Short mmCIF file of C-alpha atoms in Angstrom, two decimals:
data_model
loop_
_atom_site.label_atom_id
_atom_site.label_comp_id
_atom_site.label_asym_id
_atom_site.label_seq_id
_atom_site.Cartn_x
_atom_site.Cartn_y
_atom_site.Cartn_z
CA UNK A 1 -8.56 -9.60 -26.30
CA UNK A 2 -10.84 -11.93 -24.55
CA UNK A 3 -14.42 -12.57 -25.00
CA UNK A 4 -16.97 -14.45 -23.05
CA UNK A 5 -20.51 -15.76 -23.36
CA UNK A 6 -22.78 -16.76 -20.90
CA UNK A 7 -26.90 -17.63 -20.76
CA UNK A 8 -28.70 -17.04 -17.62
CA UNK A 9 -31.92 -18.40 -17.61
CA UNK A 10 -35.40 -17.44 -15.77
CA UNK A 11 -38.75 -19.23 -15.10
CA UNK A 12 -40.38 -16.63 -13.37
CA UNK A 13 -43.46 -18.15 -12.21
CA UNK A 14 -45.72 -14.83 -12.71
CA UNK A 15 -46.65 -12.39 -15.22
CA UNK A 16 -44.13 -10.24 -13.76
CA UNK A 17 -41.72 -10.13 -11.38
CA UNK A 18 -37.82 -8.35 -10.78
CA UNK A 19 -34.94 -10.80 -10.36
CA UNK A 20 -31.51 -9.46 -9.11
CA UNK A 21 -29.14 -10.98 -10.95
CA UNK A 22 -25.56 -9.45 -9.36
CA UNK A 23 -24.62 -12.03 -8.60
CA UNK A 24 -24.75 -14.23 -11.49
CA UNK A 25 -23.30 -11.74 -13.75
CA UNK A 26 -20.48 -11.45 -10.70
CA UNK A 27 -19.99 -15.00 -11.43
CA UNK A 28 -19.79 -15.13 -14.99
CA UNK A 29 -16.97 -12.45 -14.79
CA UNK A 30 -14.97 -14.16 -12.73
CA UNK A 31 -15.22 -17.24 -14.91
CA UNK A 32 -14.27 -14.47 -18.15
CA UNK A 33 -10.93 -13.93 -16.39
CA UNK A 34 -11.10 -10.33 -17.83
CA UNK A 35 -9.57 -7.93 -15.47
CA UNK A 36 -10.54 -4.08 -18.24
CA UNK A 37 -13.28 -4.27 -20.12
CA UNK A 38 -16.96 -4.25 -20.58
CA UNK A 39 -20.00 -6.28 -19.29
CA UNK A 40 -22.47 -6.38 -21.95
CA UNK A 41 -25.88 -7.91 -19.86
CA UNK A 42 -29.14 -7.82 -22.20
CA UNK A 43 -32.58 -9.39 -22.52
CA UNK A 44 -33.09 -11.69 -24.84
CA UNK A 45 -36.52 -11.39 -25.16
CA UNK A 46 -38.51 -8.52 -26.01
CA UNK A 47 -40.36 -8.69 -23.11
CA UNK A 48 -38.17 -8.29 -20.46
CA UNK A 49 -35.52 -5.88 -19.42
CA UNK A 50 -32.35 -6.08 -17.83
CA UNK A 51 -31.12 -2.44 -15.98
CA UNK A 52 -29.64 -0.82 -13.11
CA UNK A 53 -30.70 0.33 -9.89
CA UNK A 54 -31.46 -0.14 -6.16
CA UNK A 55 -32.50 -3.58 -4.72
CA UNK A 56 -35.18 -1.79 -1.73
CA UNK A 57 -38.85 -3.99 -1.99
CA UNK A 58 -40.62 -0.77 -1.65
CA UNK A 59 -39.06 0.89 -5.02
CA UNK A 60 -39.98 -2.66 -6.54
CA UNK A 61 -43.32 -2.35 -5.78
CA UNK A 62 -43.27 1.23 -7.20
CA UNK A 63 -42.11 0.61 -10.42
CA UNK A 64 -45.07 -2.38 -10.58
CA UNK A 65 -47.32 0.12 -10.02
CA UNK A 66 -46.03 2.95 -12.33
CA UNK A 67 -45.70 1.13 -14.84
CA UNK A 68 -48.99 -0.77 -14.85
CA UNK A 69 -49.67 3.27 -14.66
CA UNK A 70 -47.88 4.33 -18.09
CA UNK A 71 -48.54 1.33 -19.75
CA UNK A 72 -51.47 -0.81 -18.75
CA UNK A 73 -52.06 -4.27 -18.95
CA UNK A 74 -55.55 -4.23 -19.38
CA UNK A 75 -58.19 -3.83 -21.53
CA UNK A 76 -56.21 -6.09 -24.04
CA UNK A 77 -57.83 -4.94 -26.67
CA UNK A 78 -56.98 -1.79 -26.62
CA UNK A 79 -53.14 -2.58 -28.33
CA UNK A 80 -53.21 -3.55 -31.82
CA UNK A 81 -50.89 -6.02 -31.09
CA UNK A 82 -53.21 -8.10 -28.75
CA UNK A 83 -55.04 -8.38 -32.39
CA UNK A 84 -52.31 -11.11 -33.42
CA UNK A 85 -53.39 -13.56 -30.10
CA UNK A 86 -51.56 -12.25 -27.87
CA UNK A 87 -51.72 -10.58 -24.51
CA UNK A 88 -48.75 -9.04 -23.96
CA UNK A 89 -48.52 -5.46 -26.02
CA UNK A 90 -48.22 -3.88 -22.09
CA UNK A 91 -45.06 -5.63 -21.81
CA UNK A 92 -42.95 -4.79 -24.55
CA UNK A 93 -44.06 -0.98 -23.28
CA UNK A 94 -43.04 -1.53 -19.95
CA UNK A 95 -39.97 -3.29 -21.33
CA UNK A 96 -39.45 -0.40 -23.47
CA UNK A 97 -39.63 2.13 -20.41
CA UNK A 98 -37.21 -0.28 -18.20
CA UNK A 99 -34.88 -0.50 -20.99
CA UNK A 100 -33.25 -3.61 -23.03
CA UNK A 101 -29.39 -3.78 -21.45
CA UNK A 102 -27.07 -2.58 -19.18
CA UNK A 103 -22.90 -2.14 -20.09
CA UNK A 104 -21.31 -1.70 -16.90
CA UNK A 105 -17.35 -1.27 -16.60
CA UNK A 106 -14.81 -4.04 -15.44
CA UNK A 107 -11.92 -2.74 -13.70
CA UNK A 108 -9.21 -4.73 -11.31
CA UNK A 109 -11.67 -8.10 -12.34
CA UNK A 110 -14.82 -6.68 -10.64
CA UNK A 111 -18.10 -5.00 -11.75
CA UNK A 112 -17.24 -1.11 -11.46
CA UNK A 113 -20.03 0.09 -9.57
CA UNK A 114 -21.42 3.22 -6.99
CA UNK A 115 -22.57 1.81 -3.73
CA UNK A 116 -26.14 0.49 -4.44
CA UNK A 117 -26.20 -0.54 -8.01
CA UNK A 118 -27.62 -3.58 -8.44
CA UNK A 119 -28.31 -5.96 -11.73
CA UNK A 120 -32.08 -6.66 -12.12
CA UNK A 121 -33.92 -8.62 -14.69
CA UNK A 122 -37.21 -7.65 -15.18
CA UNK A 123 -39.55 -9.60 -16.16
CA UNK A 124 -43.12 -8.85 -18.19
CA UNK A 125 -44.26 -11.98 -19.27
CA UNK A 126 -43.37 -14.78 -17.06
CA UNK A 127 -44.18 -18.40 -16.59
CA UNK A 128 -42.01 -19.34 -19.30
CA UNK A 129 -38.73 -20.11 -19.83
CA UNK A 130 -36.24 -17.10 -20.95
CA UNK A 131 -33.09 -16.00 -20.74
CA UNK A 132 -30.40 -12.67 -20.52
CA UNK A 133 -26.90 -12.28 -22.02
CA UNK A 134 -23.88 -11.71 -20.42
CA UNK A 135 -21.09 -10.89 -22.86
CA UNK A 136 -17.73 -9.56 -21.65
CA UNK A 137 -14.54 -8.41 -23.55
CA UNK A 138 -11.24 -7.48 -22.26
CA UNK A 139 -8.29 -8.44 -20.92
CA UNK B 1 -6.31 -3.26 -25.76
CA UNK B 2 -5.76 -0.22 -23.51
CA UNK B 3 -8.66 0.61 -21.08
CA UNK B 4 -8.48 3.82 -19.42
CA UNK B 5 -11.09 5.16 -16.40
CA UNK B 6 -11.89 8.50 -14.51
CA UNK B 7 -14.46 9.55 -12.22
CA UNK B 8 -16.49 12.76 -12.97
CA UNK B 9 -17.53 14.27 -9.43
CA UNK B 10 -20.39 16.44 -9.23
CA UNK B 11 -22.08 18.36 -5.89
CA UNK B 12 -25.42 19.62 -7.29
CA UNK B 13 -26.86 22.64 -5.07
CA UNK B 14 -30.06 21.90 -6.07
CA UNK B 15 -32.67 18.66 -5.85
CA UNK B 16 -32.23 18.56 -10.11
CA UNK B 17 -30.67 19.99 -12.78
CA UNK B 18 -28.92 19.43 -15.89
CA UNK B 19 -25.38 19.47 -16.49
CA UNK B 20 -23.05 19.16 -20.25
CA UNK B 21 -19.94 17.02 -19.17
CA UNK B 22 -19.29 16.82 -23.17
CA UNK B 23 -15.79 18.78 -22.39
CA UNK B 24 -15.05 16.33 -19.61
CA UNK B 25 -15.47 13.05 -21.21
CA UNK B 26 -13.41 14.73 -24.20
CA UNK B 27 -10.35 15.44 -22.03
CA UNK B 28 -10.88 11.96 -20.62
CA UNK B 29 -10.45 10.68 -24.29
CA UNK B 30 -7.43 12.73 -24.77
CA UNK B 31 -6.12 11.27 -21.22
CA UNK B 32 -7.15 7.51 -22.39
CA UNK B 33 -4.93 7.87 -25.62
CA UNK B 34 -7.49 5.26 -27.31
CA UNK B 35 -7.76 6.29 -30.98
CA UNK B 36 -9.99 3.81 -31.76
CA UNK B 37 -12.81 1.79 -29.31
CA UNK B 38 -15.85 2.43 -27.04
CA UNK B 39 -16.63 5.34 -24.43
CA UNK B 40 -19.25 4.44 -21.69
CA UNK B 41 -19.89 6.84 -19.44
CA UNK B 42 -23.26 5.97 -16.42
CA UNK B 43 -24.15 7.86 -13.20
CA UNK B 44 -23.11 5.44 -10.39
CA UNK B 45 -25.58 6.66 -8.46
CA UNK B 46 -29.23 5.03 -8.99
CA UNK B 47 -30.88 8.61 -8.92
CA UNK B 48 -28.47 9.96 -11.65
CA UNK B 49 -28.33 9.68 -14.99
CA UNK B 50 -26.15 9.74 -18.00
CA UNK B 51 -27.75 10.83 -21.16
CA UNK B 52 -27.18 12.12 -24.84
CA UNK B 53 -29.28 14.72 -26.27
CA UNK B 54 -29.46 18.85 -27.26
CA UNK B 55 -27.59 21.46 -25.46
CA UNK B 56 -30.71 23.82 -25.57
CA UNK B 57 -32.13 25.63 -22.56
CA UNK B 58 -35.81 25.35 -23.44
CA UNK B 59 -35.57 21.94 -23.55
CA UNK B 60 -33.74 21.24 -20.54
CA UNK B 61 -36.51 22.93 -18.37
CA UNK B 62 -39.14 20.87 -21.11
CA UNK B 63 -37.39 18.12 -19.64
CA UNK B 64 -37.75 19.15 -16.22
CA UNK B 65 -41.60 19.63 -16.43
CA UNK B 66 -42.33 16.42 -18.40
CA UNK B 67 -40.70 14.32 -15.90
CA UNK B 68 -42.27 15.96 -13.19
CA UNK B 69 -45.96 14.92 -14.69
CA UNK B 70 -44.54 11.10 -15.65
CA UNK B 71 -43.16 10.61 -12.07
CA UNK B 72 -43.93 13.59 -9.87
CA UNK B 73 -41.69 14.35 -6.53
CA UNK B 74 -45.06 14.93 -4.16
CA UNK B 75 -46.81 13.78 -2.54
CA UNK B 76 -44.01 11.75 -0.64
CA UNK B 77 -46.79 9.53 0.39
CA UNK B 78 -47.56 7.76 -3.32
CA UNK B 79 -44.59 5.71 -3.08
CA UNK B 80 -43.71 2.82 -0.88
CA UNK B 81 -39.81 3.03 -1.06
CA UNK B 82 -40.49 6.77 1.28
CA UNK B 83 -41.79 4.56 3.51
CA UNK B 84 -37.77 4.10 4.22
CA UNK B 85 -37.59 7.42 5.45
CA UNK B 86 -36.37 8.42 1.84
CA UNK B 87 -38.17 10.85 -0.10
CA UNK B 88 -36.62 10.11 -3.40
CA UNK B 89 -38.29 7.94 -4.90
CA UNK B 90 -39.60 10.00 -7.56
CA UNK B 91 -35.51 10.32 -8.55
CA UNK B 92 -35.60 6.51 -9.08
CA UNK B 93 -38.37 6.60 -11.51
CA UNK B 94 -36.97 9.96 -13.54
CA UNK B 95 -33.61 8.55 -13.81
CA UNK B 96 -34.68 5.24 -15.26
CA UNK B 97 -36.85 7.43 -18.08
CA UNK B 98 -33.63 9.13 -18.89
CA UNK B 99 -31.45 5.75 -18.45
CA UNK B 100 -27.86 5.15 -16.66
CA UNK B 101 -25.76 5.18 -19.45
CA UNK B 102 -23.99 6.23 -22.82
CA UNK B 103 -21.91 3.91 -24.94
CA UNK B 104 -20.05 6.39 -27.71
CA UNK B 105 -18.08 5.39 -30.53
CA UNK B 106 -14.32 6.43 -30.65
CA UNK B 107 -12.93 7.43 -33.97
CA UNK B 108 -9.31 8.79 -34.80
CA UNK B 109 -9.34 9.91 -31.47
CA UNK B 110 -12.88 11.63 -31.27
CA UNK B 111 -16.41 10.99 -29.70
CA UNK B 112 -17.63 9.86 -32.52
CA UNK B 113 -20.80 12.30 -32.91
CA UNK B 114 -23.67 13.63 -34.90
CA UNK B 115 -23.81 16.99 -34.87
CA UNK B 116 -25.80 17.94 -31.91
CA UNK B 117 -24.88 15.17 -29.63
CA UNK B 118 -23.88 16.49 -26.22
CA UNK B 119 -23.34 13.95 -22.84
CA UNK B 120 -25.11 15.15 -19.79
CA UNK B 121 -25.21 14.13 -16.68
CA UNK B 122 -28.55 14.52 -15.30
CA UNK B 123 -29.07 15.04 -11.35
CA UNK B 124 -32.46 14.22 -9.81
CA UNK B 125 -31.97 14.25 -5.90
CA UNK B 126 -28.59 16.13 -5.27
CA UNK B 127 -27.08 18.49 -2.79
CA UNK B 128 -24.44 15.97 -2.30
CA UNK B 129 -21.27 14.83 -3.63
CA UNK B 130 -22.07 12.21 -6.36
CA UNK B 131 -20.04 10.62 -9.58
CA UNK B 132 -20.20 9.61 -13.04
CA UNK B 133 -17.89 6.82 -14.32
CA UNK B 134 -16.18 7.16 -17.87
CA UNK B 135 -14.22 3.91 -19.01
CA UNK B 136 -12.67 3.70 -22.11
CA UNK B 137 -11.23 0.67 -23.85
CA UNK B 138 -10.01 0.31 -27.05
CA UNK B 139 -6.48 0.99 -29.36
CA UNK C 1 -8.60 -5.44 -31.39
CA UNK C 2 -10.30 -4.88 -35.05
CA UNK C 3 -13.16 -2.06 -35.56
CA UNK C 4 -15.01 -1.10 -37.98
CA UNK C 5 -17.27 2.00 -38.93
CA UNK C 6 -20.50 2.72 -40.80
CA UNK C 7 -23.08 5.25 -41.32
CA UNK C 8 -26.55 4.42 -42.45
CA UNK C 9 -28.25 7.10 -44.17
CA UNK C 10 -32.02 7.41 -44.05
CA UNK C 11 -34.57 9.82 -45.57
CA UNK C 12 -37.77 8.97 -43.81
CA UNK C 13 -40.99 10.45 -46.12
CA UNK C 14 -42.85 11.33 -43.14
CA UNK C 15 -42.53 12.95 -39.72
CA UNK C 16 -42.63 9.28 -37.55
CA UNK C 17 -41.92 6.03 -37.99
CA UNK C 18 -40.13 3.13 -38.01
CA UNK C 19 -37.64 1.02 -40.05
CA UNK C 20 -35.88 -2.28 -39.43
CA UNK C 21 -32.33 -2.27 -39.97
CA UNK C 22 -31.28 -5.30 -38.66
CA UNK C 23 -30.20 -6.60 -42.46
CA UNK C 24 -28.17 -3.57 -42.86
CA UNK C 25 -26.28 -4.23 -39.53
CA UNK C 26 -25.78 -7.71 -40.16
CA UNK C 27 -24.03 -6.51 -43.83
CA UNK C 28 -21.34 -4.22 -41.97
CA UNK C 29 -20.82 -6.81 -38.91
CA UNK C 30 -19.87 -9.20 -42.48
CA UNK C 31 -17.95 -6.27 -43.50
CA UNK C 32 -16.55 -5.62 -40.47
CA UNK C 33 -15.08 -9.63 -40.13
CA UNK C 34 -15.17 -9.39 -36.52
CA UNK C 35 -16.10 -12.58 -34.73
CA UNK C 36 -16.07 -11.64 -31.26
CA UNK C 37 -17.29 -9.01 -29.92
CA UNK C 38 -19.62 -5.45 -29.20
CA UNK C 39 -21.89 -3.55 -31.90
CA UNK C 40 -22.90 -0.58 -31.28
CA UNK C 41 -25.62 1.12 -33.31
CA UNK C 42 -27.11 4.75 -32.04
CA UNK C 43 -28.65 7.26 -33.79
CA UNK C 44 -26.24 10.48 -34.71
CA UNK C 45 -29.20 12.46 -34.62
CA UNK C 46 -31.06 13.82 -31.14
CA UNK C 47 -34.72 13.20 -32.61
CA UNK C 48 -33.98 9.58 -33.99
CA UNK C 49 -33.99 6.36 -31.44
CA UNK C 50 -32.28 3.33 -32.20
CA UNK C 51 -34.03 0.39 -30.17
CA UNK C 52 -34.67 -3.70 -30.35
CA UNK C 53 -37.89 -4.99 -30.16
CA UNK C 54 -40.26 -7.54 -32.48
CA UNK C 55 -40.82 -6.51 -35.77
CA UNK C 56 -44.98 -6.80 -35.79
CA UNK C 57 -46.77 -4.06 -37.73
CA UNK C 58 -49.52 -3.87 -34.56
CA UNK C 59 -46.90 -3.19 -31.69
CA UNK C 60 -45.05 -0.61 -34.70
CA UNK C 61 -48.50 0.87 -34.24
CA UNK C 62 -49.01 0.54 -30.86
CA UNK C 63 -45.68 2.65 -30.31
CA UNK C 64 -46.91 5.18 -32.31
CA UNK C 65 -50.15 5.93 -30.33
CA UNK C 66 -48.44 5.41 -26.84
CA UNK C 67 -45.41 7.75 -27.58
CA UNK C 68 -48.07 10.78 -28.62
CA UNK C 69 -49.93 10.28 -25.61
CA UNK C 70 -46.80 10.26 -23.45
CA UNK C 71 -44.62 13.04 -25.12
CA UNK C 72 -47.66 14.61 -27.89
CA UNK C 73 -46.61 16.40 -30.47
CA UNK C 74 -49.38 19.35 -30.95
CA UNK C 75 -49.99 21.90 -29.31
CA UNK C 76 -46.21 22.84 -29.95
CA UNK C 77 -46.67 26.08 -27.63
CA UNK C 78 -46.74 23.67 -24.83
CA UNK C 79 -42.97 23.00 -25.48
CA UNK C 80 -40.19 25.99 -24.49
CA UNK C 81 -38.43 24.35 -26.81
CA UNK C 82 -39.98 25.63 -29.89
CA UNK C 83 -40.38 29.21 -28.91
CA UNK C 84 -36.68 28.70 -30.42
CA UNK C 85 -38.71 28.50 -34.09
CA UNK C 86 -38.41 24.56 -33.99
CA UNK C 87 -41.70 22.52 -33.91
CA UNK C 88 -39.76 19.59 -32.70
CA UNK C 89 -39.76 19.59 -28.77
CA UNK C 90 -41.68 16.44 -28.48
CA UNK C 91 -39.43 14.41 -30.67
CA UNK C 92 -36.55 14.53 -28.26
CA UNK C 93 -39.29 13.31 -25.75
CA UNK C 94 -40.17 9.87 -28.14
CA UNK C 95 -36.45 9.72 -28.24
CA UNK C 96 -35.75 9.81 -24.73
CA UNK C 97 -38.50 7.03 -23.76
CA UNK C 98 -36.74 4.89 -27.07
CA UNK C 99 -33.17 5.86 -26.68
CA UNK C 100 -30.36 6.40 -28.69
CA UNK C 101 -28.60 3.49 -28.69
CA UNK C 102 -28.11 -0.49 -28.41
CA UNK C 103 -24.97 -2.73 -27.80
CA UNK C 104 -25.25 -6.13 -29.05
CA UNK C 105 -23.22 -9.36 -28.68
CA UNK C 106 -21.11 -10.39 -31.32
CA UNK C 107 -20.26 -14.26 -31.17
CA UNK C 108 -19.15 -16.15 -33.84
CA UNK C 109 -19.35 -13.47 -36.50
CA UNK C 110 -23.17 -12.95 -35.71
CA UNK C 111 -25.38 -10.39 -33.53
CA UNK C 112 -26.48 -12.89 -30.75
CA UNK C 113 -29.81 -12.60 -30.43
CA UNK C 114 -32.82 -13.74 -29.13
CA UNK C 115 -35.32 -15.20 -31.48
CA UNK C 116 -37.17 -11.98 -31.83
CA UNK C 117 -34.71 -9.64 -31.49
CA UNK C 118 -35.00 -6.52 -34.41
CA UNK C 119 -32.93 -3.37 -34.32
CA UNK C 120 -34.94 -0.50 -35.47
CA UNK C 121 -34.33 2.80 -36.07
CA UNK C 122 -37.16 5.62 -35.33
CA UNK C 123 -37.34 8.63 -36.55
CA UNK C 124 -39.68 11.44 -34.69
CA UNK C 125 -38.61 14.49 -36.91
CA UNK C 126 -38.10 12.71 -40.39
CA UNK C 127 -38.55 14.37 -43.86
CA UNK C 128 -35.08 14.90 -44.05
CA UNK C 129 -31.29 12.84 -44.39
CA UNK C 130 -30.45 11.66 -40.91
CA UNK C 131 -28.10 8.95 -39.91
CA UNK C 132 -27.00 6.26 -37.57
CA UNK C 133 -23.62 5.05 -36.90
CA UNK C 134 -22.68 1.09 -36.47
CA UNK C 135 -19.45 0.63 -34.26
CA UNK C 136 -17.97 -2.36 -34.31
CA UNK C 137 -14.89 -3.75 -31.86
CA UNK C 138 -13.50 -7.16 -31.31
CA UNK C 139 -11.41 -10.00 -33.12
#
């Protein structure tokens, strides 16, 4: 069996923001060399999601606004966790709604995907550095 | 390792509905011959989705109604991505509440469950020929 | 390929809440002696989550508030799901927007995470044994 590890690393430069990352993670399993396996690809924050759908700007700008909608960013105070000093209760919501990782399958050395998945990460609680997983087994 | 993959093909004669594919991904586990390993199963379509849960009627159409207030079909109009000459949008936003994918355990041959774990496939803008993807990799 | 199986039993005291079993996976991913590799831990049960966020006592809170105003539990008529005689219908709600299950990185004999990374399991219907099942598969 082999394994393989790679960081990919984000400075989005707003509060939030999505990031397709397809490519990347199209990169890192080429460098696995695993032809059947799984892609593991995961935030490593709690603040940010990685998942799976369809790279259109107007369905970006949708899920901004429904999930500002379900899970508001402001008042602050109005999370208990905002109580600690922070500001970001909203975005472990929204991260919660968006999800924490995808596990897509690797067949024939590619990403085994419909026609318009794409990789996003999304973030919540930018202008900072932070990073995403991508962990592959096979062979 | 053996890895082992099948497509699940579904045509949907309505805009949404539920459906168990429990006895598909089983005979797809008897197919794989993995006795011991990891089942994912996703929707490769973006307005899909692949989830675990009851097998109950009431709570399929509890489903249906709860989604509809959290990210309602209509009016067309409230979403930018429309604007594309879609009008699914709404399926976007319902299938990421209900998520792409499953990973299952596989023991001694089985899907590995609790006792009221069923896999279905969940269809939110059909009346069309779409797939599920199970891969299977393991020993 | 190595794997390894365990159930963690739980008897939550009350209907909701949360408990961090991050220690307890880390014990059977010991057990387990895999190095490289994928963990998976769901919940067996259709009214439990298993999810990764911070462990803060405000955001805990926070959850708890957000999830009854999303998916409430009372009145329970407003659920077809317990004309059935359950009272439970908004459980597999909180469940859905939490979801069953998480994979996580194994590298080097550890979960690879982020430096606030907790694995939690929820409970929504507790009072009662329930369990959750840790997978592990690698080398």
């Amino acid at each position: 069996m082999k394994s393989y590890r790679k960081e990919l690393w984000f400075n989005v430069p707003s509060r939030r923001d999505f990031v397709n990352i397809t490519p990347e993670v199209e990169e890192a399993l080429r460098e696995s060399g695993v032809q059947e396996g799984l892609c593991l690809v995961n935030a490593m924050h709690i603040t940010a999601s990685v998942f799976i759908n369809d790279n259109e700007a107007g369905l970006l700008s949708d899920w901004e606004r429904w999930l500002e909608e379900l899970a508001p960013e402001k008042p602050y105070s109005q999370y208990a966790h905002n109580n600690t000093g922070e500001d970001n209760a909203d975005a472990h919501l929204k991260r919660t709604l968006m999800g924490r990782e995808v596990v897509v399958a690797v067949t024939k050395g590619q990403l085994d995907f419909g026609p318009w998945e794409r990789i996003f990460y999304a973030e919540f609680d930018g202008r900072r550095r932070k990073r995403a997983l991508v962990k592959i087994i096979g062979e």
